[in-house]
PDB file of C-alpha atoms in Angstrom:
ATOM      1  CA  MET A   1     168.210-119.873 126.416  1.00  0.00           C
ATOM      2  CA  THR A   2     169.444-116.682 128.110  1.00  0.00           C
ATOM      3  CA  THR A   3     173.166-115.978 127.954  1.00  0.00           C
ATOM      4  CA  GLU A   4     174.632-114.095 130.909  1.00  0.00           C
ATOM      5  CA  LEU A   5     178.182-112.911 130.377  1.00  0.00           C
ATOM      6  CA  THR A   6     179.709-112.730 133.823  1.00  0.00           C
ATOM      7  CA  GLU A   7     183.064-111.033 134.428  1.00  0.00           C
ATOM      8  CA  ILE A   8     185.755-112.817 136.453  1.00  0.00           C
ATOM      9  CA  THR A   9     189.049-111.097 137.263  1.00  0.00           C
ATOM     10  CA  VAL A  10     192.086-112.712 138.886  1.00  0.00           C
ATOM     11  CA  ILE A  11     194.823-110.481 140.347  1.00  0.00           C
ATOM     12  CA  GLY A  12     197.998-111.530 142.143  1.00  0.00           C
ATOM     13  CA  GLY A  13     201.477-112.942 141.822  1.00  0.00           C
ATOM     14  CA  ASP A  14     202.269-114.949 138.687  1.00  0.00           C
ATOM     15  CA  LYS A  15     202.071-118.633 139.584  1.00  0.00           C
ATOM     16  CA  THR A  16     202.460-121.803 137.531  1.00  0.00           C
ATOM     17  CA  GLY A  17     199.142-123.597 137.022  1.00  0.00           C
ATOM     18  CA  LEU A  18     196.999-120.664 138.151  1.00  0.00           C
ATOM     19  CA  ILE A  19     195.068-120.382 134.894  1.00  0.00           C
ATOM     20  CA  ALA A  20     194.417-124.124 134.794  1.00  0.00           C
ATOM     21  CA  ARG A  21     193.057-124.169 138.341  1.00  0.00           C
ATOM     22  CA  VAL A  22     190.574-121.369 137.674  1.00  0.00           C
ATOM     23  CA  THR A  23     189.396-122.660 134.292  1.00  0.00           C
ATOM     24  CA  THR A  24     189.013-126.209 135.652  1.00  0.00           C
ATOM     25  CA  LEU A  25     186.804-124.918 138.479  1.00  0.00           C
ATOM     26  CA  LEU A  26     184.574-123.216 135.937  1.00  0.00           C
ATOM     27  CA  PHE A  27     184.460-126.255 133.629  1.00  0.00           C
ATOM     28  CA  GLU A  28     183.373-128.480 136.512  1.00  0.00           C
ATOM     29  CA  ARG A  29     180.364-126.187 137.050  1.00  0.00           C
ATOM     30  CA  ASP A  30     179.309-126.129 133.383  1.00  0.00           C
ATOM     31  CA  ILE A  31     180.482-122.563 132.858  1.00  0.00           C
ATOM     32  CA  ASN A  32     181.734-121.799 129.350  1.00  0.00           C
ATOM     33  CA  ILE A  33     184.555-119.290 128.865  1.00  0.00           C
ATOM     34  CA  GLU A  34     183.644-116.867 126.078  1.00  0.00           C
ATOM     35  CA  ASP A  35     186.735-114.652 126.293  1.00  0.00           C
ATOM     36  CA  LEU A  36     189.995-114.756 128.255  1.00  0.00           C
ATOM     37  CA  ASP A  37     192.835-112.257 128.437  1.00  0.00           C
ATOM     38  CA  GLN A  38     195.936-112.207 130.628  1.00  0.00           C
ATOM     39  CA  ALA A  39     198.903-109.956 131.267  1.00  0.00           C
ATOM     40  CA  VAL A  40     201.794-109.411 133.670  1.00  0.00           C
ATOM     41  CA  ARG A  41     203.108-105.943 134.545  1.00  0.00           C
ATOM     42  CA  ASP A  42     205.544-104.988 137.294  1.00  0.00           C
ATOM     43  CA  GLY A  43     205.318-108.513 138.711  1.00  0.00           C
ATOM     44  CA  LEU A  44     201.509-108.348 138.980  1.00  0.00           C
ATOM     45  CA  PHE A  45     199.457-110.978 137.126  1.00  0.00           C
ATOM     46  CA  ARG A  46     195.995-110.231 135.769  1.00  0.00           C
ATOM     47  CA  MET A  47     193.533-112.541 134.061  1.00  0.00           C
ATOM     48  CA  SER A  48     190.099-111.343 132.973  1.00  0.00           C
ATOM     49  CA  MET A  49     187.351-113.555 131.606  1.00  0.00           C
ATOM     50  CA  ARG A  50     183.832-113.193 130.300  1.00  0.00           C
ATOM     51  CA  VAL A  51     181.966-116.428 130.944  1.00  0.00           C
ATOM     52  CA  ASP A  52     178.531-117.820 130.164  1.00  0.00           C
ATOM     53  CA  THR A  53     176.763-118.621 133.437  1.00  0.00           C
ATOM     54  CA  GLY A  54     173.366-119.136 131.823  1.00  0.00           C
ATOM     55  CA  GLU A  55     173.417-122.907 132.381  1.00  0.00           C
ATOM     56  CA  MET A  56     175.875-123.293 135.236  1.00  0.00           C
ATOM     57  CA  SER A  57     175.243-126.176 137.616  1.00  0.00           C
ATOM     58  CA  CYS A  58     175.537-124.175 140.838  1.00  0.00           C
ATOM     59  CA  GLU A  59     174.058-121.106 142.489  1.00  0.00           C
ATOM     60  CA  ARG A  60     175.730-117.689 142.292  1.00  0.00           C
ATOM     61  CA  ASP A  61     176.709-117.669 145.953  1.00  0.00           C
ATOM     62  CA  GLU A  62     178.243-121.134 145.566  1.00  0.00           C
ATOM     63  CA  LEU A  63     180.367-119.926 142.652  1.00  0.00           C
ATOM     64  CA  ARG A  64     181.505-116.839 144.557  1.00  0.00           C
ATOM     65  CA  GLU A  65     182.481-118.926 147.567  1.00  0.00           C
ATOM     66  CA  ALA A  66     184.299-121.556 145.474  1.00  0.00           C
ATOM     67  CA  LEU A  67     186.325-118.887 143.678  1.00  0.00           C
ATOM     68  CA  SER A  68     187.048-117.038 146.931  1.00  0.00           C
ATOM     69  CA  GLU A  69     188.281-120.270 148.508  1.00  0.00           C
ATOM     70  CA  LEU A  70     190.475-120.988 145.477  1.00  0.00           C
ATOM     71  CA  GLY A  71     191.817-117.432 145.610  1.00  0.00           C
ATOM     72  CA  ARG A  72     192.776-117.837 149.271  1.00  0.00           C
ATOM     73  CA  GLU A  73     194.483-121.129 148.474  1.00  0.00           C
ATOM     74  CA  LEU A  74     196.463-119.617 145.593  1.00  0.00           C
ATOM     75  CA  GLY A  75     197.150-116.299 147.310  1.00  0.00           C
ATOM     76  CA  VAL A  76     195.345-114.226 144.646  1.00  0.00           C
ATOM     77  CA  GLU A  77     192.293-111.964 144.526  1.00  0.00           C
ATOM     78  CA  ILE A  78     189.333-113.222 142.458  1.00  0.00           C
ATOM     79  CA  GLN A  79     186.407-110.915 141.665  1.00  0.00           C
ATOM     80  CA  VAL A  80     183.080-112.055 140.186  1.00  0.00           C
ATOM     81  CA  ARG A  81     180.595-109.632 138.669  1.00  0.00           C
ATOM     82  CA  PHE A  82     177.246-110.877 137.397  1.00  0.00           C
ATOM     83  CA  PRO A  83     175.575-108.529 134.877  1.00  0.00           C
ATOM     84  CA  SER A  84     172.338-108.352 136.864  1.00  0.00           C
ATOM     85  CA  ASP A  85     173.842-107.833 140.327  1.00  0.00           C
ATOM     86  CA  ARG A  86     172.023-104.494 140.473  1.00  0.00           C
ATOM     87  CA  GLU A  87     169.889-102.389 138.160  1.00  0.00           C
ATOM     88  CA  THR A  88     171.635 -99.042 138.620  1.00  0.00           C
ATOM     89  CA  ARG A  89     175.386 -99.248 138.322  1.00  0.00           C
ATOM     90  CA  ARG A  90     177.817 -97.181 140.341  1.00  0.00           C
ATOM     91  CA  ILE A  91     180.624 -95.050 138.981  1.00  0.00           C
ATOM     92  CA  ALA A  92     183.530 -93.204 140.509  1.00  0.00           C
ATOM     93  CA  VAL A  93     184.634 -90.020 138.752  1.00  0.00           C
ATOM     94  CA  CYS A  94     188.310 -89.068 138.991  1.00  0.00           C
ATOM     95  CA  VAL A  95     189.200 -85.401 138.497  1.00  0.00           C
ATOM     96  CA  THR A  96     192.030 -82.913 138.937  1.00  0.00           C
ATOM     97  CA  LYS A  97     191.291 -79.244 138.184  1.00  0.00           C
ATOM     98  CA  GLU A  98     189.002 -78.996 135.137  1.00  0.00           C
ATOM     99  CA  SER A  99     185.300 -79.235 135.961  1.00  0.00           C
ATOM    100  CA  HIS A 100     183.468 -79.404 132.612  1.00  0.00           C
ATOM    101  CA  CYS A 101     183.406 -83.205 132.244  1.00  0.00           C
ATOM    102  CA  LEU A 102     182.540 -83.748 135.917  1.00  0.00           C
ATOM    103  CA  GLU A 103     179.680 -81.248 135.720  1.00  0.00           C
ATOM    104  CA  ALA A 104     178.337 -82.896 132.545  1.00  0.00           C
ATOM    105  CA  LEU A 105     178.371 -86.316 134.237  1.00  0.00           C
ATOM    106  CA  MET A 106     176.670 -84.995 137.369  1.00  0.00           C
ATOM    107  CA  GLU A 107     173.986 -83.258 135.322  1.00  0.00           C
ATOM    108  CA  ALA A 108     173.373 -86.372 133.191  1.00  0.00           C
ATOM    109  CA  ALA A 109     173.051 -88.572 136.281  1.00  0.00           C
ATOM    110  CA  GLU A 110     170.740 -86.075 137.997  1.00  0.00           C
ATOM    111  CA  SER A 111     168.458 -85.694 134.946  1.00  0.00           C
ATOM    112  CA  GLY A 112     168.295 -89.422 134.243  1.00  0.00           C
ATOM    113  CA  GLU A 113     170.086 -89.111 130.916  1.00  0.00           C
ATOM    114  CA  LEU A 114     172.519 -91.647 132.365  1.00  0.00           C
ATOM    115  CA  ASP A 115     171.000 -94.409 134.490  1.00  0.00           C
ATOM    116  CA  VAL A 116     173.857 -94.405 136.941  1.00  0.00           C
ATOM    117  CA  GLU A 117     174.773 -93.499 140.494  1.00  0.00           C
ATOM    118  CA  ILE A 118     177.868 -91.370 140.990  1.00  0.00           C
ATOM    119  CA  SER A 119     179.088 -92.973 144.199  1.00  0.00           C
ATOM    120  CA  ALA A 120     182.304 -91.003 144.642  1.00  0.00           C
ATOM    121  CA  VAL A 121     184.408 -88.230 143.179  1.00  0.00           C
ATOM    122  CA  ILE A 122     188.110 -88.909 143.680  1.00  0.00           C
ATOM    123  CA  SER A 123     190.749 -86.250 143.084  1.00  0.00           C
ATOM    124  CA  ASN A 124     194.488 -85.848 143.382  1.00  0.00           C
ATOM    125  CA  ARG A 125     193.814 -82.216 144.342  1.00  0.00           C
ATOM    126  CA  GLY A 126     191.115 -80.431 146.313  1.00  0.00           C
ATOM    127  CA  THR A 127     190.342 -77.883 143.594  1.00  0.00           C
ATOM    128  CA  LEU A 128     186.869 -79.201 142.675  1.00  0.00           C
ATOM    129  CA  ARG A 129     185.608 -79.889 146.192  1.00  0.00           C
ATOM    130  CA  ASP A 130     183.271 -76.886 146.001  1.00  0.00           C
ATOM    131  CA  VAL A 131     181.672 -78.287 142.840  1.00  0.00           C
ATOM    132  CA  VAL A 132     180.798 -81.562 144.563  1.00  0.00           C
ATOM    133  CA  GLU A 133     180.017 -80.596 148.160  1.00  0.00           C
ATOM    134  CA  PRO A 134     176.537 -79.075 147.452  1.00  0.00           C
ATOM    135  CA  THR A 135     175.483 -82.597 146.375  1.00  0.00           C
ATOM    136  CA  ASP A 136     175.304 -85.823 148.371  1.00  0.00           C
ATOM    137  CA  ILE A 137     178.281 -87.279 146.460  1.00  0.00           C
ATOM    138  CA  PRO A 138     181.335 -87.953 148.653  1.00  0.00           C
ATOM    139  CA  PHE A 139     184.482 -86.105 147.576  1.00  0.00           C
ATOM    140  CA  TYR A 140     187.873 -87.634 148.325  1.00  0.00           C
ATOM    141  CA  ASP A 141     191.169 -85.758 147.996  1.00  0.00           C
ATOM    142  CA  ILE A 142     193.826 -88.479 147.871  1.00  0.00           C
ATOM    143  CA  GLY A 143     196.677 -86.182 146.793  1.00  0.00           C
ATOM    144  CA  ASP A 144     199.750 -85.404 148.849  1.00  0.00           C
ATOM    145  CA  GLY A 145     199.527 -81.657 148.304  1.00  0.00           C
ATOM    146  CA  LYS A 146     201.694 -81.841 145.190  1.00  0.00           C
ATOM    147  CA  GLY A 147     199.225 -83.853 143.130  1.00  0.00           C
ATOM    148  CA  SER A 148     200.686 -87.312 143.673  1.00  0.00           C
ATOM    149  CA  PRO A 149     197.781 -89.676 144.491  1.00  0.00           C
ATOM    150  CA  ASP A 150     197.634 -92.438 147.075  1.00  0.00           C
ATOM    151  CA  GLU A 151     196.484 -95.337 144.887  1.00  0.00           C
ATOM    152  CA  ASP A 152     196.087 -97.702 147.835  1.00  0.00           C
ATOM    153  CA  ARG A 153     193.571 -95.227 149.266  1.00  0.00           C
ATOM    154  CA  MET A 154     191.891 -95.047 145.855  1.00  0.00           C
ATOM    155  CA  LEU A 155     191.509 -98.837 145.789  1.00  0.00           C
ATOM    156  CA  ASP A 156     189.950 -98.750 149.260  1.00  0.00           C
ATOM    157  CA  ILE A 157     187.441 -96.105 148.127  1.00  0.00           C
ATOM    158  CA  LEU A 158     186.539 -98.026 144.973  1.00  0.00           C
ATOM    159  CA  ALA A 159     186.007-101.202 147.004  1.00  0.00           C
ATOM    160  CA  GLU A 160     184.044 -99.379 149.714  1.00  0.00           C
ATOM    161  CA  HIS A 161     181.578 -98.058 147.143  1.00  0.00           C
ATOM    162  CA  ASP A 162     181.573-101.296 145.109  1.00  0.00           C
ATOM    163  CA  VAL A 163     182.213 -99.312 141.931  1.00  0.00           C
ATOM    164  CA  ASP A 164     181.299-100.777 138.539  1.00  0.00           C
ATOM    165  CA  LEU A 165     183.027 -98.169 136.353  1.00  0.00           C
ATOM    166  CA  ILE A 166     185.773 -95.583 136.804  1.00  0.00           C
ATOM    167  CA  VAL A 167     185.520 -92.419 134.684  1.00  0.00           C
ATOM    168  CA  LEU A 168     188.597 -90.248 134.301  1.00  0.00           C
ATOM    169  CA  ALA A 169     187.075 -86.811 133.746  1.00  0.00           C
ATOM    170  CA  ARG A 170     190.284 -84.927 132.913  1.00  0.00           C
ATOM    171  CA  TYR A 171     192.176 -86.716 135.673  1.00  0.00           C
ATOM    172  CA  MET A 172     195.764 -85.679 135.068  1.00  0.00           C
ATOM    173  CA  ARG A 173     197.582 -88.681 136.491  1.00  0.00           C
ATOM    174  CA  ILE A 174     198.540 -92.061 135.075  1.00  0.00           C
ATOM    175  CA  LEU A 175     196.877 -94.979 136.860  1.00  0.00           C
ATOM    176  CA  GLY A 176     199.181 -97.786 137.971  1.00  0.00           C
ATOM    177  CA  PRO A 177     198.748-101.491 137.131  1.00  0.00           C
ATOM    178  CA  LYS A 178     197.252-102.370 140.507  1.00  0.00           C
ATOM    179  CA  ILE A 179     194.198-100.254 139.627  1.00  0.00           C
ATOM    180  CA  VAL A 180     194.097-100.823 135.876  1.00  0.00           C
ATOM    181  CA  PHE A 181     194.392-104.599 136.217  1.00  0.00           C
ATOM    182  CA  ARG A 182     191.578-104.788 138.775  1.00  0.00           C
ATOM    183  CA  TYR A 183     189.246-102.724 136.606  1.00  0.00           C
ATOM    184  CA  GLU A 184     190.219-103.946 133.148  1.00  0.00           C
ATOM    185  CA  ASP A 185     187.778-102.610 130.514  1.00  0.00           C
ATOM    186  CA  ARG A 186     186.008-100.697 133.283  1.00  0.00           C
ATOM    187  CA  ILE A 187     188.015 -97.454 133.191  1.00  0.00           C
ATOM    188  CA  ILE A 188     187.133 -94.794 130.611  1.00  0.00           C
ATOM    189  CA  ASN A 189     189.325 -91.761 129.945  1.00  0.00           C
ATOM    190  CA  ILE A 190     188.759 -88.682 127.806  1.00  0.00           C
ATOM    191  CA  HIS A 191     191.834 -87.465 125.936  1.00  0.00           C
ATOM    192  CA  PRO A 192     191.983 -84.121 124.074  1.00  0.00           C
ATOM    193  CA  SER A 193     193.219 -85.400 120.722  1.00  0.00           C
ATOM    194  CA  LEU A 194     192.267 -87.772 117.939  1.00  0.00           C
ATOM    195  CA  LEU A 195     194.238 -90.722 119.220  1.00  0.00           C
ATOM    196  CA  PRO A 196     196.617 -92.253 118.349  1.00  0.00           C
ATOM    197  CA  SER A 197     197.882 -88.759 117.457  1.00  0.00           C
ATOM    198  CA  PHE A 198     199.233 -86.601 120.299  1.00  0.00           C
ATOM    199  CA  PRO A 199     199.126 -88.955 123.302  1.00  0.00           C
ATOM    200  CA  GLY A 200     200.328 -87.856 126.723  1.00  0.00           C
ATOM    201  CA  ALA A 201     200.339 -84.363 128.192  1.00  0.00           C
ATOM    202  CA  ALA A 202     199.537 -81.050 126.464  1.00  0.00           C
ATOM    203  CA  ALA A 203     197.713 -82.609 123.523  1.00  0.00           C
ATOM    204  CA  TYR A 204     196.181 -79.312 122.365  1.00  0.00           C
ATOM    205  CA  ARG A 205     199.624 -77.728 122.420  1.00  0.00           C
ATOM    206  CA  GLN A 206     200.997 -80.634 120.398  1.00  0.00           C
ATOM    207  CA  ALA A 207     198.222 -80.137 117.843  1.00  0.00           C
ATOM    208  CA  LYS A 208     198.979 -76.421 117.635  1.00  0.00           C
ATOM    209  CA  GLU A 209     202.713 -77.017 117.170  1.00  0.00           C
ATOM    210  CA  GLU A 210     202.094 -79.570 114.419  1.00  0.00           C
ATOM    211  CA  GLY A 211     199.771 -77.154 112.610  1.00  0.00           C
ATOM    212  CA  VAL A 212     196.810 -79.525 112.278  1.00  0.00           C
ATOM    213  CA  ARG A 213     193.702 -78.275 110.501  1.00  0.00           C
ATOM    214  CA  ILE A 214     191.408 -80.793 112.196  1.00  0.00           C
ATOM    215  CA  ALA A 215     191.740 -81.713 115.877  1.00  0.00           C
ATOM    216  CA  GLY A 216     189.504 -83.669 118.186  1.00  0.00           C
ATOM    217  CA  VAL A 217     188.950 -85.684 121.344  1.00  0.00           C
ATOM    218  CA  THR A 218     188.851 -89.405 122.139  1.00  0.00           C
ATOM    219  CA  ALA A 219     187.119 -91.431 124.848  1.00  0.00           C
ATOM    220  CA  HIS A 220     188.878 -94.739 125.346  1.00  0.00           C
ATOM    221  CA  TYR A 221     189.315 -97.614 127.757  1.00  0.00           C
ATOM    222  CA  VAL A 222     192.414 -97.332 129.913  1.00  0.00           C
ATOM    223  CA  THR A 223     195.234 -99.850 129.702  1.00  0.00           C
ATOM    224  CA  THR A 224     198.695 -99.875 131.243  1.00  0.00           C
ATOM    225  CA  ASP A 225     200.012 -98.330 127.995  1.00  0.00           C
ATOM    226  CA  LEU A 226     199.496 -94.567 128.090  1.00  0.00           C
ATOM    227  CA  ASP A 227     196.636 -93.388 125.836  1.00  0.00           C
ATOM    228  CA  GLN A 228     196.731 -96.582 123.773  1.00  0.00           C
ATOM    229  CA  GLY A 229     193.584 -98.253 125.099  1.00  0.00           C
ATOM    230  CA  PRO A 230     190.668 -99.285 122.848  1.00  0.00           C
ATOM    231  CA  ILE A 231     188.916 -96.248 121.351  1.00  0.00           C
ATOM    232  CA  ILE A 232     185.181 -95.938 122.087  1.00  0.00           C
ATOM    233  CA  THR A 233     184.063 -92.540 120.740  1.00  0.00           C
ATOM    234  CA  GLN A 234     185.677 -89.569 119.028  1.00  0.00           C
ATOM    235  CA  ARG A 235     184.690 -86.027 118.076  1.00  0.00           C
ATOM    236  CA  ALA A 236     186.451 -83.701 115.633  1.00  0.00           C
ATOM    237  CA  PHE A 237     186.545 -79.943 115.136  1.00  0.00           C
ATOM    238  CA  ASP A 238     188.101 -77.471 112.721  1.00  0.00           C
ATOM    239  CA  VAL A 239     191.192 -75.531 113.797  1.00  0.00           C
ATOM    240  CA  PRO A 240     191.225 -72.006 112.321  1.00  0.00           C
ATOM    241  CA  ASP A 241     194.452 -70.710 110.861  1.00  0.00           C
ATOM    242  CA  ASP A 242     196.649 -69.174 113.565  1.00  0.00           C
ATOM    243  CA  ALA A 243     194.264 -70.263 116.347  1.00  0.00           C
ATOM    244  CA  LEU A 244     195.735 -69.830 119.814  1.00  0.00           C
ATOM    245  CA  ILE A 245     195.993 -72.791 122.190  1.00  0.00           C
ATOM    246  CA  ASP A 246     193.238 -71.356 124.404  1.00  0.00           C
ATOM    247  CA  GLU A 247     190.977 -71.073 121.339  1.00  0.00           C
ATOM    248  CA  ILE A 248     191.645 -74.701 120.408  1.00  0.00           C
ATOM    249  CA  LYS A 249     190.939 -75.750 123.979  1.00  0.00           C
ATOM    250  CA  ALA A 250     187.665 -73.776 124.006  1.00  0.00           C
ATOM    251  CA  ARG A 251     186.523 -75.667 120.908  1.00  0.00           C
ATOM    252  CA  GLY A 252     187.568 -79.011 122.331  1.00  0.00           C
ATOM    253  CA  GLN A 253     186.200 -78.890 125.877  1.00  0.00           C
ATOM    254  CA  PRO A 254     182.472 -79.155 125.019  1.00  0.00           C
ATOM    255  CA  LEU A 255     183.279 -82.132 122.776  1.00  0.00           C
ATOM    256  CA  GLU A 256     185.312 -83.741 125.569  1.00  0.00           C
ATOM    257  CA  ALA A 257     182.189 -83.834 127.742  1.00  0.00           C
ATOM    258  CA  GLU A 258     180.015 -85.008 124.856  1.00  0.00           C
ATOM    259  CA  ALA A 259     182.298 -87.855 123.787  1.00  0.00           C
ATOM    260  CA  LEU A 260     182.848 -88.959 127.393  1.00  0.00           C
ATOM    261  CA  LEU A 261     179.111 -89.099 128.135  1.00  0.00           C
ATOM    262  CA  GLU A 262     178.533 -91.102 124.961  1.00  0.00           C
ATOM    263  CA  ALA A 263     181.269 -93.574 125.883  1.00  0.00           C
ATOM    264  CA  VAL A 264     179.880 -94.024 129.396  1.00  0.00           C
ATOM    265  CA  GLU A 265     176.413 -94.610 127.969  1.00  0.00           C
ATOM    266  CA  LEU A 266     177.744 -97.208 125.535  1.00  0.00           C
ATOM    267  CA  HIS A 267     179.463 -99.017 128.393  1.00  0.00           C
ATOM    268  CA  LEU A 268     176.433 -98.898 130.685  1.00  0.00           C
ATOM    269  CA  ASP A 269     174.213-100.195 127.873  1.00  0.00           C
ATOM    270  CA  ASP A 270     176.695-103.054 127.358  1.00  0.00           C
ATOM    271  CA  ALA A 271     176.613-101.972 123.720  1.00  0.00           C
ATOM    272  CA  VAL A 272     180.351-102.095 123.065  1.00  0.00           C
ATOM    273  CA  ALA A 273     182.746-105.046 123.141  1.00  0.00           C
ATOM    274  CA  VAL A 274     186.547-105.086 123.283  1.00  0.00           C
ATOM    275  CA  HIS A 275     188.488-107.595 121.204  1.00  0.00           C
ATOM    276  CA  ARG A 276     192.213-107.504 120.424  1.00  0.00           C
ATOM    277  CA  GLY A 277     192.567-103.855 121.342  1.00  0.00           C
ATOM    278  CA  ARG A 278     189.574-102.624 119.338  1.00  0.00           C
ATOM    279  CA  THR A 279     185.991-101.882 120.260  1.00  0.00           C
ATOM    280  CA  SER A 280     182.918-102.765 118.238  1.00  0.00           C
ATOM    281  CA  LEU A 281     179.183-102.588 118.764  1.00  0.00           C
ATOM    282  CA  ARG A 282     177.714-105.775 120.148  1.00  0.00           C
ATOM    283  CA  ASP A 283     175.117-107.715 118.205  1.00  0.00           C
ATOM    284  CA  GLY A 284     171.749-106.100 118.807  1.00  0.00           C
ATOM    285  CA  ALA A 285     173.127-102.614 119.490  1.00  0.00           C
ATOM    286  CA  ASP A 286     171.641-100.077 117.072  1.00  0.00           C
ATOM    287  CA  PRO A 287     174.390 -97.845 115.606  1.00  0.00           C
ATOM    288  CA  ASP A 288     171.769 -95.140 115.030  1.00  0.00           C
ATOM    289  CA  ASP A 289     171.386 -94.818 118.807  1.00  0.00           C
ATOM    290  CA  TYR A 290     174.965 -93.605 119.243  1.00  0.00           C
ATOM    291  CA  GLN A 291     177.357 -91.129 117.644  1.00  0.00           C
ATOM    292  CA  LEU A 292     180.654 -92.965 117.649  1.00  0.00           C
ATOM    293  CA  GLY A 293     182.463 -90.437 115.477  1.00  0.00           C
ATOM    294  CA  LEU A 294     181.316 -87.722 113.098  1.00  0.00           C
ATOM    295  CA  SER A 295     177.810 -86.287 113.243  1.00  0.00           C
ATOM    296  CA  SER A 296     175.316 -87.381 110.590  1.00  0.00           C
ATOM    297  CA  THR A 297     175.666 -83.994 108.886  1.00  0.00           C
ATOM    298  CA  ALA A 298     179.434 -84.384 108.631  1.00  0.00           C
ATOM    299  CA  GLN A 299     179.063 -87.970 107.410  1.00  0.00           C
ATOM    300  CA  ASP A 300     176.702 -86.834 104.648  1.00  0.00           C
ATOM    301  CA  ALA A 301     179.345 -84.374 103.459  1.00  0.00           C
ATOM    302  CA  ASN A 302     181.970 -87.092 103.074  1.00  0.00           C
ATOM    303  CA  PRO A 303     182.503 -88.796  99.705  1.00  0.00           C
ATOM    304  CA  THR A 304     181.573 -92.461  99.603  1.00  0.00           C
ATOM    305  CA  GLU A 305     182.808 -93.389  96.124  1.00  0.00           C
ATOM    306  CA  PRO A 306     186.137 -92.841  94.316  1.00  0.00           C
ATOM    307  CA  VAL A 307     186.216 -90.052  91.742  1.00  0.00           C
ATOM    308  CA  ASP A 308     187.862 -92.357  89.228  1.00  0.00           C
ATOM    309  CA  ASP A 309     185.269 -94.986  88.265  1.00  0.00           C
ATOM    310  CA  ASP A 310     188.031 -97.167  86.831  1.00  0.00           C
ATOM    311  CA  LEU A 311     190.107 -97.099  90.036  1.00  0.00           C
ATOM    312  CA  ASP A 312     191.680-100.513  90.619  1.00  0.00           C
ATOM    313  CA  LEU A 313     192.836-100.750  94.237  1.00  0.00           C
ATOM    314  CA  SER A 314     194.793-103.904  93.471  1.00  0.00           C
ATOM    315  CA  GLU A 315     197.265-101.752  91.538  1.00  0.00           C
ATOM    316  CA  ALA A 316     197.784 -99.252  94.348  1.00  0.00           C
ATOM    317  CA  PRO A 317     201.244 -99.321  95.993  1.00  0.00           C
ATOM    318  CA  GLY A 318     201.288-101.571  99.028  1.00  0.00           C
ATOM    319  CA  ILE A 319     197.898-103.101  98.230  1.00  0.00           C
ATOM    320  CA  ALA A 320     198.759-105.408  95.351  1.00  0.00           C
ATOM    321  CA  ASP A 321     198.970-109.094  96.154  1.00  0.00           C
ATOM    322  CA  ASP A 322     202.443-110.438  96.930  1.00  0.00           C
TER     323      ASP A 322
END
């Protein structure tokens, strides 16, 4: 038996009985719900499900039409995404001024390192237009001249290109719920710190001011809570004594691109799952194929056993049984 985990997302106003209507429709077609998550933010309701359509008693088009009809009746938007809808998935890359992550993604897509089509580059400023225009990738400046983006225009672009994944490649704006909810677990951001430390703006400056000896970068899924989404990959680097902010940034930028590419690859390979705010490798994914955190050399340098052979963790403060 082949299990196909299909994604269904419901977006709209919060209504009594909405969840029951959708789940009943699926049950009647022999579709089993493997995972369900829901949230409400700023009056907008979102429900996302991963369902097993391997033995459903209807055709794909019939399911799409039934859910669309139910959505019209309830006044909500229902999206259905089958895992095999197309072989090469489409991504939109969102940028502001820094080009290193965008250029790494473009090079990886061009070389075949990532089996993906970059369908659009979306920016809240026009700074990187010259980087994109020599290619066939459409560039969209949705900013108002001061950097504030038009998110309704962004949604139109994402829908026009039927985007599977949004990659924030140093995009310096917070996405609102109407985008995040529609693309739950399909937005990846790269943040220049070892989250959860130093969230928000000027992370390298925060690290400098706190005097850290080890800094790093984190690729994570985006949620409506700033820089608190499930962590996918991280990279770390040493911070020399008295290093300037520009020196810290120079050490971090290459790792930003590396960690972001790795996270995108994990997502495209369907190798990572999200559960209760954490990510983990799916069954069948080989951890040796990916570098989630430290390199193998750094891992080999880490101790794996306590120095004290008689160490009893049950006696450690806060660990002993109540």
